[in-house]
XYZ file of C-alpha atoms in Angstrom:
633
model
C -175.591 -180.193 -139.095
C -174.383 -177.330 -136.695
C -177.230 -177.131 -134.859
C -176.199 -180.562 -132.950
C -172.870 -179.790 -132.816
C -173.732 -176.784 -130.631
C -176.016 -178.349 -128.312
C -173.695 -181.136 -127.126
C -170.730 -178.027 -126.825
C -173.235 -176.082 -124.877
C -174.110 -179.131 -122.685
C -170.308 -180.315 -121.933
C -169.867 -176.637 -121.000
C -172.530 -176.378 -118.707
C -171.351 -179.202 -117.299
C -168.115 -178.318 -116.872
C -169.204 -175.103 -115.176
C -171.809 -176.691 -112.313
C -169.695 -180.236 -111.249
C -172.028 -182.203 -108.926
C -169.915 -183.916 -105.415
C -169.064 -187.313 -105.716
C -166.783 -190.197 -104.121
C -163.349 -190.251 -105.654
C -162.913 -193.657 -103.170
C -165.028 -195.694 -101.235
C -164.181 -197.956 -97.981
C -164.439 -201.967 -98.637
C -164.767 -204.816 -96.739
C -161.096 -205.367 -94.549
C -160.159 -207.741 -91.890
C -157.558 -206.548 -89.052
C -155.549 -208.650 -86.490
C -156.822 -207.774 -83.154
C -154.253 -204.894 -81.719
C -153.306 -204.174 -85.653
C -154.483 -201.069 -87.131
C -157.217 -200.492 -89.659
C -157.671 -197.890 -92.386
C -160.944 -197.365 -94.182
C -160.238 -194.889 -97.083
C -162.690 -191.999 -98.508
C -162.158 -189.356 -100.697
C -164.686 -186.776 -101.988
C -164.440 -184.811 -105.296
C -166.262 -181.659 -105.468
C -167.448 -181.188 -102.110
C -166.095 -178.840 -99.399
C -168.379 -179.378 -96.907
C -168.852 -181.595 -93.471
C -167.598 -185.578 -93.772
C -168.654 -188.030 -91.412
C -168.563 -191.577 -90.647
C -170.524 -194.099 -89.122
C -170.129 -197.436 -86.989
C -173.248 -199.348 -86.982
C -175.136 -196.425 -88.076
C -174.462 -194.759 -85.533
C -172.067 -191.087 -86.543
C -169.030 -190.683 -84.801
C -168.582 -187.105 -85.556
C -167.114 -184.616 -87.765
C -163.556 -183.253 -86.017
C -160.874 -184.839 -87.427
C -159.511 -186.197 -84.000
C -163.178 -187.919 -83.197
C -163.479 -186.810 -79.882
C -164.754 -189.586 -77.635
C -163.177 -192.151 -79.298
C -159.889 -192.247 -78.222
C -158.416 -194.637 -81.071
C -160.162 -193.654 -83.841
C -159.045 -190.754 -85.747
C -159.528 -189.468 -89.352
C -156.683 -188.493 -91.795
C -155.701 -186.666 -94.920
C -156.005 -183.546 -96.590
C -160.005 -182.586 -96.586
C -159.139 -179.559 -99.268
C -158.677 -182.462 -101.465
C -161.475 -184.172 -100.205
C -159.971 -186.849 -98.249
C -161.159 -188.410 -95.192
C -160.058 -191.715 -94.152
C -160.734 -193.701 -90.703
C -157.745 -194.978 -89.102
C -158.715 -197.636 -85.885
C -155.234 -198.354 -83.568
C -155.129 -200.782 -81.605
C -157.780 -202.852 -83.668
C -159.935 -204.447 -80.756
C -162.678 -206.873 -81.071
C -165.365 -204.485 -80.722
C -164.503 -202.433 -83.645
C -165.768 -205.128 -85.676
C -168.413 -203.484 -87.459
C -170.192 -202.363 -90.405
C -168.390 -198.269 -91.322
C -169.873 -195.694 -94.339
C -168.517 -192.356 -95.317
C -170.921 -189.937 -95.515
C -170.863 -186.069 -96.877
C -173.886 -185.280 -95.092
C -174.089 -181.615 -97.203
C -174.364 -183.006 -100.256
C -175.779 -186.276 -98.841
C -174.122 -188.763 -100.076
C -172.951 -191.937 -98.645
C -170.313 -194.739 -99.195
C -171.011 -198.225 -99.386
C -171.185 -200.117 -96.457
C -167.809 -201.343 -95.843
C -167.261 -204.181 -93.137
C -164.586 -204.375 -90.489
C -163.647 -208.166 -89.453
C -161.604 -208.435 -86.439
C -159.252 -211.040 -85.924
C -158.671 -213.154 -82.411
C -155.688 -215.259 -82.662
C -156.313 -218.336 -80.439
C -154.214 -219.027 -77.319
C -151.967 -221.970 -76.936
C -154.114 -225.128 -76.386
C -154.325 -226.936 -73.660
C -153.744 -230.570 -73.829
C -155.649 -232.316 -70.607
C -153.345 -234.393 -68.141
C -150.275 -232.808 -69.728
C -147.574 -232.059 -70.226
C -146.766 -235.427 -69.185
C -149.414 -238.123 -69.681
C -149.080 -241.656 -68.191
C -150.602 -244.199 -70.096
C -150.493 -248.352 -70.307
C -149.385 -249.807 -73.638
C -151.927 -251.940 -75.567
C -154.776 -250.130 -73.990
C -156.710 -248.100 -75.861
C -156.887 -244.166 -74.407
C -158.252 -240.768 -75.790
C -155.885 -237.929 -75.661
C -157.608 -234.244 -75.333
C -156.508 -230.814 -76.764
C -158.619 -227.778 -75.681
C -158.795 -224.154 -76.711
C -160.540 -221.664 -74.606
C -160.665 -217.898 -75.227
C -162.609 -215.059 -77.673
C -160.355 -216.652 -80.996
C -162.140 -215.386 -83.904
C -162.551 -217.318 -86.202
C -162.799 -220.788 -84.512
C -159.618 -222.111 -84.472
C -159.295 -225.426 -86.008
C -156.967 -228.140 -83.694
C -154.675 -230.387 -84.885
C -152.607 -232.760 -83.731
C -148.838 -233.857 -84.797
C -146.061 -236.389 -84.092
C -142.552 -235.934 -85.399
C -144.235 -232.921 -87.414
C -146.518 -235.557 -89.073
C -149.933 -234.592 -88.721
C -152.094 -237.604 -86.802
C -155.540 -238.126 -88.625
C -158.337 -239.729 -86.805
C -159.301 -236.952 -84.309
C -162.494 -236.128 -83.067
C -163.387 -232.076 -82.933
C -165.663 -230.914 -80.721
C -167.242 -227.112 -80.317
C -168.739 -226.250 -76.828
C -170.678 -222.974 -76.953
C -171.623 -220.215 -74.419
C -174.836 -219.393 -73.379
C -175.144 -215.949 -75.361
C -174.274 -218.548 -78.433
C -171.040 -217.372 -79.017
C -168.238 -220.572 -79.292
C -166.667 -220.722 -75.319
C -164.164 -223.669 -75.931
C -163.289 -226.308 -78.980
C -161.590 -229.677 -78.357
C -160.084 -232.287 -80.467
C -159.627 -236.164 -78.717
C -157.325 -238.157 -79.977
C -157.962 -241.952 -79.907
C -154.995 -244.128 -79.578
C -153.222 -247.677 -78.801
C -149.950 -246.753 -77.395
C -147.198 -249.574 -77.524
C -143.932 -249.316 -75.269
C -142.231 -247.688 -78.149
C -144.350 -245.194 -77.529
C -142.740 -244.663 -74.346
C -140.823 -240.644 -74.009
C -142.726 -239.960 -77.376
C -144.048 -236.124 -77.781
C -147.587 -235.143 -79.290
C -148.197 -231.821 -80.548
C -151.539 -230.577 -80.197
C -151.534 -227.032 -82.611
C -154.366 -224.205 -82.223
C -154.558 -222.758 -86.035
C -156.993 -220.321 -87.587
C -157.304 -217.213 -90.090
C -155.950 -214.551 -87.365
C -152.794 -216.869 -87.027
C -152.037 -219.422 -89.835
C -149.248 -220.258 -88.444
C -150.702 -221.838 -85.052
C -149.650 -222.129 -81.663
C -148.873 -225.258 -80.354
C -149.222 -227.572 -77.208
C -146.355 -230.187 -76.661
C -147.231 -233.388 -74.435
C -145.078 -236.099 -73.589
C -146.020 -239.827 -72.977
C -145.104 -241.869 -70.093
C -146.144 -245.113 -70.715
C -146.545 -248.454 -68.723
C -146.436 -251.309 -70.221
C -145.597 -254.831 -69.505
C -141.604 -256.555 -70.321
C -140.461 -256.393 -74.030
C -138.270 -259.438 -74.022
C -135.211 -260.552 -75.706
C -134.076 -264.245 -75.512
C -130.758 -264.966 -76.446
C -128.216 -269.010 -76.808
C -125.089 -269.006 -76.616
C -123.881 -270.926 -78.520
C -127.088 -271.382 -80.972
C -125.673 -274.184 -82.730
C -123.761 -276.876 -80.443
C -123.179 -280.406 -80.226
C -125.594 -283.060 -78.341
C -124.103 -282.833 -74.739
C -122.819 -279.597 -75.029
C -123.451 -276.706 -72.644
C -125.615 -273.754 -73.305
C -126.471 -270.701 -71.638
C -129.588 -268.586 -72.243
C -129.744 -265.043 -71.642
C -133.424 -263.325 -70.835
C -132.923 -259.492 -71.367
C -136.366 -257.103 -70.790
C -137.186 -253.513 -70.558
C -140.573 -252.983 -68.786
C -142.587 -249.971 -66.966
C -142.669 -250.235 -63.572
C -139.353 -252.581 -63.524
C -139.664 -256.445 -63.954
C -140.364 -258.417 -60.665
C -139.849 -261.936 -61.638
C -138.626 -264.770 -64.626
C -140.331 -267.941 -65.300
C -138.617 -270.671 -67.944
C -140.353 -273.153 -69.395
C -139.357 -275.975 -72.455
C -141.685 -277.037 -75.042
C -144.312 -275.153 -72.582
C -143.193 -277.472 -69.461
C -141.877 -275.091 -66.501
C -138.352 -275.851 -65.783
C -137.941 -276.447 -62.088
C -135.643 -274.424 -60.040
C -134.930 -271.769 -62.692
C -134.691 -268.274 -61.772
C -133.513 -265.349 -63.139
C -132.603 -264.348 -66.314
C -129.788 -266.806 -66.752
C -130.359 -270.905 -67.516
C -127.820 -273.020 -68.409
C -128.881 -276.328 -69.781
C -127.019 -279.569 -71.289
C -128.339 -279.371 -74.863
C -129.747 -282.914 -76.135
C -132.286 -283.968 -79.132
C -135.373 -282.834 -77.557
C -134.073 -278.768 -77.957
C -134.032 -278.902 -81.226
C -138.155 -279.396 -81.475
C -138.655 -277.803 -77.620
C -138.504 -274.530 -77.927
C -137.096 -272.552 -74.546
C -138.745 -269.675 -73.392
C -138.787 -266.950 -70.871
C -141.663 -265.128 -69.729
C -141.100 -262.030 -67.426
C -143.676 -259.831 -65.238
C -144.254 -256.895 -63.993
C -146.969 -254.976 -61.787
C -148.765 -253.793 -65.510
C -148.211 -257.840 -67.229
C -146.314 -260.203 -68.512
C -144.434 -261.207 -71.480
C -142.527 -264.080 -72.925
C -140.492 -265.048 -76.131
C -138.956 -268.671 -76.860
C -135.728 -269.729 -79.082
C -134.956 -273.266 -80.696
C -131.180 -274.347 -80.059
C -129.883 -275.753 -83.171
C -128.624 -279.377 -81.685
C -126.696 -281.445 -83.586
C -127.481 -285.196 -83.014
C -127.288 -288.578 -84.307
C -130.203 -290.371 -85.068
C -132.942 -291.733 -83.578
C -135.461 -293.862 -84.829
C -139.569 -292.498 -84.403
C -141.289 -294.780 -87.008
C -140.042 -298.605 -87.174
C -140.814 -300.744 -90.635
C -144.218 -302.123 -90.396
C -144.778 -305.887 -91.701
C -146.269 -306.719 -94.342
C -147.775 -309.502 -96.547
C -148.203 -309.210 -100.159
C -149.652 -311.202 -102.927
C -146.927 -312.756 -105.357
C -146.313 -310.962 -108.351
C -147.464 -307.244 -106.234
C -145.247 -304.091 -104.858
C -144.211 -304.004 -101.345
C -142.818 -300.939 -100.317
C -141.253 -300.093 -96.679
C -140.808 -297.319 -94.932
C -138.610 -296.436 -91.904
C -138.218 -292.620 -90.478
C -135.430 -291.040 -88.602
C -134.476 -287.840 -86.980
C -131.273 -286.627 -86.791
C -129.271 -283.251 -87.300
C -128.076 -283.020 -89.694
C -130.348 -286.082 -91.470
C -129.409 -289.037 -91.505
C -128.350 -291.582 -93.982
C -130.602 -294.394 -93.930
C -129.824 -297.761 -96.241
C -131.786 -300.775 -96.393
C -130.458 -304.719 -96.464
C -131.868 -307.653 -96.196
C -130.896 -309.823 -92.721
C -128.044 -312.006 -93.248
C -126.633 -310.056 -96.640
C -124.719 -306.391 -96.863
C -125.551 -305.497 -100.410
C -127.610 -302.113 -99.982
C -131.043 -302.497 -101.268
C -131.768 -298.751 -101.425
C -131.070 -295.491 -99.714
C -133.150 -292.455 -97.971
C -136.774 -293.520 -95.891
C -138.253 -295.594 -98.584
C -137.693 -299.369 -100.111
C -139.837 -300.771 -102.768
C -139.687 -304.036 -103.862
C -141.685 -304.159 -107.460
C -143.397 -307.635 -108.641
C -142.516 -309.407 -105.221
C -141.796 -313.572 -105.281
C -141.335 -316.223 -102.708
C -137.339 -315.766 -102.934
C -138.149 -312.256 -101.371
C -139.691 -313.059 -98.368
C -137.970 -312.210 -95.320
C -136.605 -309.637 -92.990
C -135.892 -306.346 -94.073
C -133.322 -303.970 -92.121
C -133.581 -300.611 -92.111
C -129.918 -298.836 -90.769
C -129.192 -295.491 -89.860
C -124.986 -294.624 -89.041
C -124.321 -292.925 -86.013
C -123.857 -288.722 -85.841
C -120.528 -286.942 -85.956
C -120.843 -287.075 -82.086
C -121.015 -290.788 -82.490
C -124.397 -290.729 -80.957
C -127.510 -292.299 -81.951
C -127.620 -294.829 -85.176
C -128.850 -298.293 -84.954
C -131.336 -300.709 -87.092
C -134.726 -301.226 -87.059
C -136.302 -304.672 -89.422
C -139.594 -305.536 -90.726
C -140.465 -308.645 -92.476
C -142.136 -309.362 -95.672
C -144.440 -312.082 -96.062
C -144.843 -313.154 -100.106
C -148.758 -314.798 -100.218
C -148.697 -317.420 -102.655
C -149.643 -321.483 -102.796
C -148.449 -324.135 -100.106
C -144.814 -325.025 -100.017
C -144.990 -329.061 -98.512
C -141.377 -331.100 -98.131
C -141.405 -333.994 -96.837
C -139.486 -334.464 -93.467
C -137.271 -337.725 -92.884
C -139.316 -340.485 -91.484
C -137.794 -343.494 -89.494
C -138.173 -346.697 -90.873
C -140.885 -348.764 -89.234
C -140.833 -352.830 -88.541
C -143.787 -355.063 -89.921
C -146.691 -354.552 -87.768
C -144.973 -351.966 -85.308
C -145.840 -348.161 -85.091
C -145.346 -345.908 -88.385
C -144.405 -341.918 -87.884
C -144.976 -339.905 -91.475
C -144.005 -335.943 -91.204
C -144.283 -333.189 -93.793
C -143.627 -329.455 -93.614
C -145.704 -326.549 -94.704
C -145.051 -323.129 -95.329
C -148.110 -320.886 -96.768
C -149.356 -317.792 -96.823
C -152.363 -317.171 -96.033
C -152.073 -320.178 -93.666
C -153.956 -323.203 -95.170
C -157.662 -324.267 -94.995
C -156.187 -327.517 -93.919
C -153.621 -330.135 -94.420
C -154.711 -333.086 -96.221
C -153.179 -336.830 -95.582
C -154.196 -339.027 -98.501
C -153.729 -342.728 -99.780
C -155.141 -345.566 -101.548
C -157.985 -346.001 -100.038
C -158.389 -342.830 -98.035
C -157.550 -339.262 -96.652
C -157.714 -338.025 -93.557
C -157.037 -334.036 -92.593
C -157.380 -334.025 -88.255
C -158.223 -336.827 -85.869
C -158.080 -340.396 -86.424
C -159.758 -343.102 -88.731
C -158.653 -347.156 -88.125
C -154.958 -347.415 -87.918
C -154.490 -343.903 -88.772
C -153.759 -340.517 -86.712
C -153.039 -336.976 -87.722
C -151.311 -334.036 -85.904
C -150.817 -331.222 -86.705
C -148.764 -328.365 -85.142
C -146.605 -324.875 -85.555
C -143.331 -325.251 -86.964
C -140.175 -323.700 -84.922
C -139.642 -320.479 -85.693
C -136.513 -320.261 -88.665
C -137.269 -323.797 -89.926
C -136.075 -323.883 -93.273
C -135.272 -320.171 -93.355
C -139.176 -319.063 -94.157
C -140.463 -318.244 -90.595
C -143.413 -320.107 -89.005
C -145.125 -323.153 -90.904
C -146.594 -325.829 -89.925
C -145.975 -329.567 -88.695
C -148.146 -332.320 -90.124
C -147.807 -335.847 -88.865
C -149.409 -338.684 -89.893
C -149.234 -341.649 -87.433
C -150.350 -345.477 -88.203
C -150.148 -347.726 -85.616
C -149.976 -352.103 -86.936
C -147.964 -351.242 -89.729
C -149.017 -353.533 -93.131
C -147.272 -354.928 -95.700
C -149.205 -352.661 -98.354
C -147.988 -349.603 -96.340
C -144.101 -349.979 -97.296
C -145.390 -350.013 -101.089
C -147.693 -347.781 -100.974
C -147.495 -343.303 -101.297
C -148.621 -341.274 -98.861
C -149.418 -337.794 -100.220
C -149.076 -334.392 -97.706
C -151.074 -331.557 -99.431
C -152.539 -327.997 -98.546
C -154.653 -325.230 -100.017
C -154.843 -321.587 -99.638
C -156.516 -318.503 -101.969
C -153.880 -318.619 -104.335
C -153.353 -322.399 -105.006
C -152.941 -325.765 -103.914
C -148.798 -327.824 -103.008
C -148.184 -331.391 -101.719
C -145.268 -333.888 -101.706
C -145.384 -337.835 -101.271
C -144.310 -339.276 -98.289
C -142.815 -343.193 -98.354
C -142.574 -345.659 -95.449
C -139.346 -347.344 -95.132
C -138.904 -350.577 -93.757
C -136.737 -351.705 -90.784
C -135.921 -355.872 -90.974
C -135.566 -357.381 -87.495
C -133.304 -360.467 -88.659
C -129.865 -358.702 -88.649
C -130.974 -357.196 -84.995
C -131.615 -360.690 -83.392
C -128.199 -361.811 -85.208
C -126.351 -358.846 -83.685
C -127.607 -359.394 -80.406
C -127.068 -362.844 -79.986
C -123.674 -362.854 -81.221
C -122.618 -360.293 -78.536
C -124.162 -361.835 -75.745
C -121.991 -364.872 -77.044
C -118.954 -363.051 -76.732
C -120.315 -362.235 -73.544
C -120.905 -365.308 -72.233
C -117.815 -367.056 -73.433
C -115.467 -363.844 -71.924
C -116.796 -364.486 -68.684
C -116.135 -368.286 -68.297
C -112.721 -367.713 -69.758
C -112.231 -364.909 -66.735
C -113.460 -367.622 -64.585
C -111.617 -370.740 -65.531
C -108.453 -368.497 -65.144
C -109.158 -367.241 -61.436
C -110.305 -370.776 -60.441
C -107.401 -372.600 -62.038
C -104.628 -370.241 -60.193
C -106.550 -370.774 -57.033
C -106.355 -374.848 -57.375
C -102.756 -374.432 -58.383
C -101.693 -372.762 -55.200
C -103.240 -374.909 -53.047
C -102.195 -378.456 -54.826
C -98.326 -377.227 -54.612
C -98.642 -376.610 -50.290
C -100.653 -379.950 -50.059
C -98.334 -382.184 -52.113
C -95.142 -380.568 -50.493
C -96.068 -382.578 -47.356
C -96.206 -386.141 -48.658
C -93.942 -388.676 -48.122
C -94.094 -390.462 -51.300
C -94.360 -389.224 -55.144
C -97.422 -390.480 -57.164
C -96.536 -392.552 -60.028
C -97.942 -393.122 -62.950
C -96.472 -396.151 -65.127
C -94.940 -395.202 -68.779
C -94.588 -391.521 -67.518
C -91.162 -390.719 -66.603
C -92.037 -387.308 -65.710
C -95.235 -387.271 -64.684
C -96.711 -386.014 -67.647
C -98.763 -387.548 -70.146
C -97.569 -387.427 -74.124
C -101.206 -388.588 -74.941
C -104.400 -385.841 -75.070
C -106.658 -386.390 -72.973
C -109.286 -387.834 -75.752
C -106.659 -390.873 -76.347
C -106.265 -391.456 -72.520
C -109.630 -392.069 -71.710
C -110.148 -394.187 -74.756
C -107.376 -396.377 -73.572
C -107.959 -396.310 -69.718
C -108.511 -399.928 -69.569
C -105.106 -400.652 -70.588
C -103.368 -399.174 -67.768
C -101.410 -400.387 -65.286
C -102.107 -400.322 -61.547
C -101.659 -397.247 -60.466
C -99.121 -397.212 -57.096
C -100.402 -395.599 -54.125
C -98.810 -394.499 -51.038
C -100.043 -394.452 -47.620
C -101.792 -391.387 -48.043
C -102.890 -392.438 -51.556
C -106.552 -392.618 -50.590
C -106.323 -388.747 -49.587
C -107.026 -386.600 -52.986
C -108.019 -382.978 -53.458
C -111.085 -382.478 -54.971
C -111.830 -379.207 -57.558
C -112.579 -377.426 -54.454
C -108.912 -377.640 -52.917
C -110.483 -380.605 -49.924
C -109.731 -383.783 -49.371
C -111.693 -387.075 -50.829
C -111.775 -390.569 -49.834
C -112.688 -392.145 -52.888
C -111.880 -391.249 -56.505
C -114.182 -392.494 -59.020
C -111.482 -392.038 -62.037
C -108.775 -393.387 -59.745
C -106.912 -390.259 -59.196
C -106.494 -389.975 -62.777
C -107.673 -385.974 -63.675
C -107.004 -385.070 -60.025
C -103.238 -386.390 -59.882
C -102.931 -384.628 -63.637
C -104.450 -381.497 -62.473
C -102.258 -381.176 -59.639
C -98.706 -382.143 -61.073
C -96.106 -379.446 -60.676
C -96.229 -376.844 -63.141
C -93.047 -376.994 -65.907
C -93.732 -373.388 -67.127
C -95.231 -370.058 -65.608
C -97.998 -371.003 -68.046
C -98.749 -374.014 -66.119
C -102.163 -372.460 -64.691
C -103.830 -372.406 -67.873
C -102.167 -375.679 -69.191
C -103.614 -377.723 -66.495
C -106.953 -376.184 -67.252
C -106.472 -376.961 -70.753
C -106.122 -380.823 -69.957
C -108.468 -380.648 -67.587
C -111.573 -379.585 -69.641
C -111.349 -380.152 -73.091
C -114.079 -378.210 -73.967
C -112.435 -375.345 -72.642
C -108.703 -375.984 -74.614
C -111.329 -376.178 -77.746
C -112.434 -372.896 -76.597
C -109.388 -371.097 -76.185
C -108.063 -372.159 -79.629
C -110.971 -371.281 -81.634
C -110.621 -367.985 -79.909
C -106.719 -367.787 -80.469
């Protein structure tokens, strides 16, 4: 057991006693900031002899102050075995490969590296520092670094110190293979907001994190951004407005253009148009486009009009089966909309309200017009009416129109009315023994023809009339039946002849041409009568002697005139003067002879006894004509 115990003593002590040289501290790997200054430690234990170091490989030397290389210099105490390099300023040369070497004992340090580091210098940014570009076309903006930056710097670009992504980098190298230049393009759409706007194009690397950067500002050109205002926006049918057509653009604007619903508006210039606001604003958008050497621009406002209504789709017609839905409908435009009710023509109850009337399980009693009514605006504009009618399909409706009597064997005229819809195959004229639906057949005609419009209050019909000519006595006992047929059925009425008796016509007629007759030989008796009278008074006024008739004392006659001619033959002789053979006659001249012996004549000439004498002579006179007068008083 002692025995090993002394040999590991004796070998610790011989160690102990003969301590082999050795590296206490070895250089490593360092990087250094170009102009900096680098320190690559050594330190030797057990060695007093000659220290070294290398560059490359190749020695430097062994005085502390490295003669021949003015920067480099070694330090520290070398009793205690250390020898460090010190490098000031740090250049880009001095990037190398450096060992420590105690060439005595020869031993030698690890390699240790030296990396230099190049900051970059400040980028260049191509076309800067102000760069003139058009908005909305598309342009590449470039940032270049040039120099001996080591490492590569990396480029980047910022706005508002927010990094833009997107950018293409680009390395151009030298010929020896070493990197000359890197560049980073931007690709971008500028807009006129872009306009004044600053890009920051930053070098960065290792040897300066914190960059250097390249500030570029944009000038842009770009065509008008426009800004239409109304004032007012909202106004009144009528009303005034004025629109205002503000733009910023680069190079300035140099001209307007104003257009409505896309129609140019002749003789507007400027950025100022006044207009009279009416309907057609309110769905005819005004705009303003403005130029300028780089393009042009435009933006359009609606005016808010307030009108009354006007009417853009009437009430179409229509014609429905009987027992169906009709259904109307009627538009307006207005602002703010307008009321619409529906009536039907001639009556104010309100059907319905708003664009739409439906009429469920139509009849007959609904045909007719239909008015759609709108009130006017607040401006008291617009309103009106607008009427569509309704035609209710269903069977024949015949009446029977009045017919004038007709005489026995004289002309007949028959006439019935039809209203149908759909309008009738035909119209049918039937009897005993026939029927007959156009044309003629024997004694029998048919016509048939539109109705007026209105007749009976159902629109258009139809006329049918059936003539017979040599009226029979069968045909004033006899029907005549008026029918017609459609789709949806079949309607008729009977017809009679009256008759017209010509007895109580002839009766009428002759008794007023006896009237007739018997006024005018009244009228005449009277003229002649005064005429004869005015004449027999002159003539007798010249005679010399009266006439006399015996068992007269006045010369009058108490007997009628019946009674003296029935007892003529009992007279006496009748006196006569010497002018009794001169008599007037009836037309006022004188006679020779008097067949009744002066009788009527001497009677008819005596002197009137009353202003009624006239017509009392007359009566005497003719007795046909006293009966006359007093049947007729």
């Amino acid at each position: 057991m002692l025995v090993p115990v002394l040999l590991v003593l004796s070998f610790c002590l011989r160690g102990r006693a003969g301590l082999a040289p050795h590296f206490l501290q070895q250089p490593e790997d360092q990087v250094v900031l170009l102009g900096d200054e680098a320190r690559l430690p050594c330190a030797l234990g057990a060695y007093r002899g000659l220290v070294q170091w290398t560059k490359d490989g190749l020695a430097l030397g062994g005085e502390r102050d490295l003669p021949g290389w003015s920067r480099y210099w070694i330090s520290g105490n070398a009793a205690s075995g250390q020898h460090d390099l010190h490098i000031r300023p740090v250049e880009l040369e001095d990037q190398a490969s450096y060992e420590c070497q105690a060439t005595q004992a020869g031993l030698r340090s690890r390699p240790a590296q030296l990396h230099v580091l190049v900051p970059p210098e400040p980028p260049q940014v191509l076309g800067g520092p102000s760069v003139s570009l058009v908005a909305g076309v598309p342009a590449n903006l470039t940032c270049r670094s040039r120099g001996d930056a080591h490492p590569t710097p990396e480029l980047l670009w910022f706005r508002d110190g927010v990094r833009l992504d997107g950018a293409i980098f680009r390395q151009t190298p030298l010929k020896e293979g070493t990197i000359g230049s890197v560049e980073s393009i931007l690709s971008l759409t500028p807009s006129s907001h872009d306009d004044g706007a600053t890009l920051v194009c930053r070098a960065r690397s290792q040897a300066l994190p914190a960059g250097k950067d390249t500030a570029v500002t944009l000038s842009l050109q770009y065509p008008p951004v426009v800004t239409l205002s109304a004032e007012p926006q909202t106004v009144q049918e009528g009303e005034k407005v004025t629109f205002l057509c503000q733009a910023t653009a680069q190079p300035p604007v140099t001209g307007y253009r104003w257009a409505k619903g896309g129609s140019p508006v002749l003789g507007a210039r400027g950025p100022v148009l006044e207009v009279v606001a009416d309907a057609s604003f309110l769905t005819a958008p005004v705009s303003c486009e403005v130029s300028n050497a780089v393009g042009s621009a435009n933006r359009s406002t609606a005016l808010d009009v307030q009108f009354g209504p006007i009417l853009q789709a009437k009430p179409k017609p229509l014609s429905v089966d009987v027992g169906e839905d009709a259904s109307f409908s009627c538009v307006w435009r207005g602002n703010p909309l307008p009321r619409v009710t529906w009536t039907r023509r001639g009556d104010a109850q309100v059907l319905a309200s708003g664009p739409t009337l439906r009429l469920p399980a139509v009849g007959p009693e609904d045909a007719g017009d239909y008015v759609c009514r709108a009130e006017p605006g607040l401006s008291g504009r617009g309103g009106g009416s607008a009427e569509a009618r309704l035609t209710v399909n269903a069977p024949p409706v015949v009446t029977a129109l009045h017919s004038t009597p007709a005489f026995l064997r004289g002309p007949a005229r028959l006439q019935c009315l039809v209203f149908a819809s759909p309008a009738p195959e035909a119209v049918v004229w039937s009897w005993d023994e026939g029927f007959l639906t156009a044309g003629s057949q024997g004694r029998f005609l048919v016509e048939t023809f539109p109705a007026p419009e209105g007749l009976g209050g159902q629109g258009p019909g139809l006329i049918s009339v059936l003539h017979i000519s040599g009226t029979q006595e069968s045909d004033f006992h006899r029907g005549f039946n008026c029918s017609a047929r459609n789709r949806l059925g079949e309607g008729g009425t009977q017809v009679s002849l009256g008759r017209r008796d010509l007895l109580p016509t002839v009766r009428i007629v002759a008794g007023v041409a006896a009237m007739a007759m018997t006024l005018l030989m009244i009228i005449t008796g009277v003229a002649l009568c005064c005429w004869r009278h005015g004449r027999g008074q002159s003539s007798f006024s010249k005679q010399k002697n009266l006439v006399r008739i015996p068992g007269s004392s006045d010369g009058s006659s108490s007997r009628g005139p019946e009674e003296e001619a029935g007892s003529s033959k009992d007279q006496g002789p009748i006196v006569h003067t010497d002018h009794s053979d001169l008599v007037l006659d009836e037309e006022g001249a004188l006679e020779t002879k008097d067949p009744t012996n002066g009788y009527y004549k001497v009677r008819g000439v005596s002197p009137p006894t009353s202003p009624d004498s006239c017509v009392t002579s007359l009566q005497l006179k003719s007795p046909g004509i006293f009966n006359l007068h007093n049947g007729l008083s």
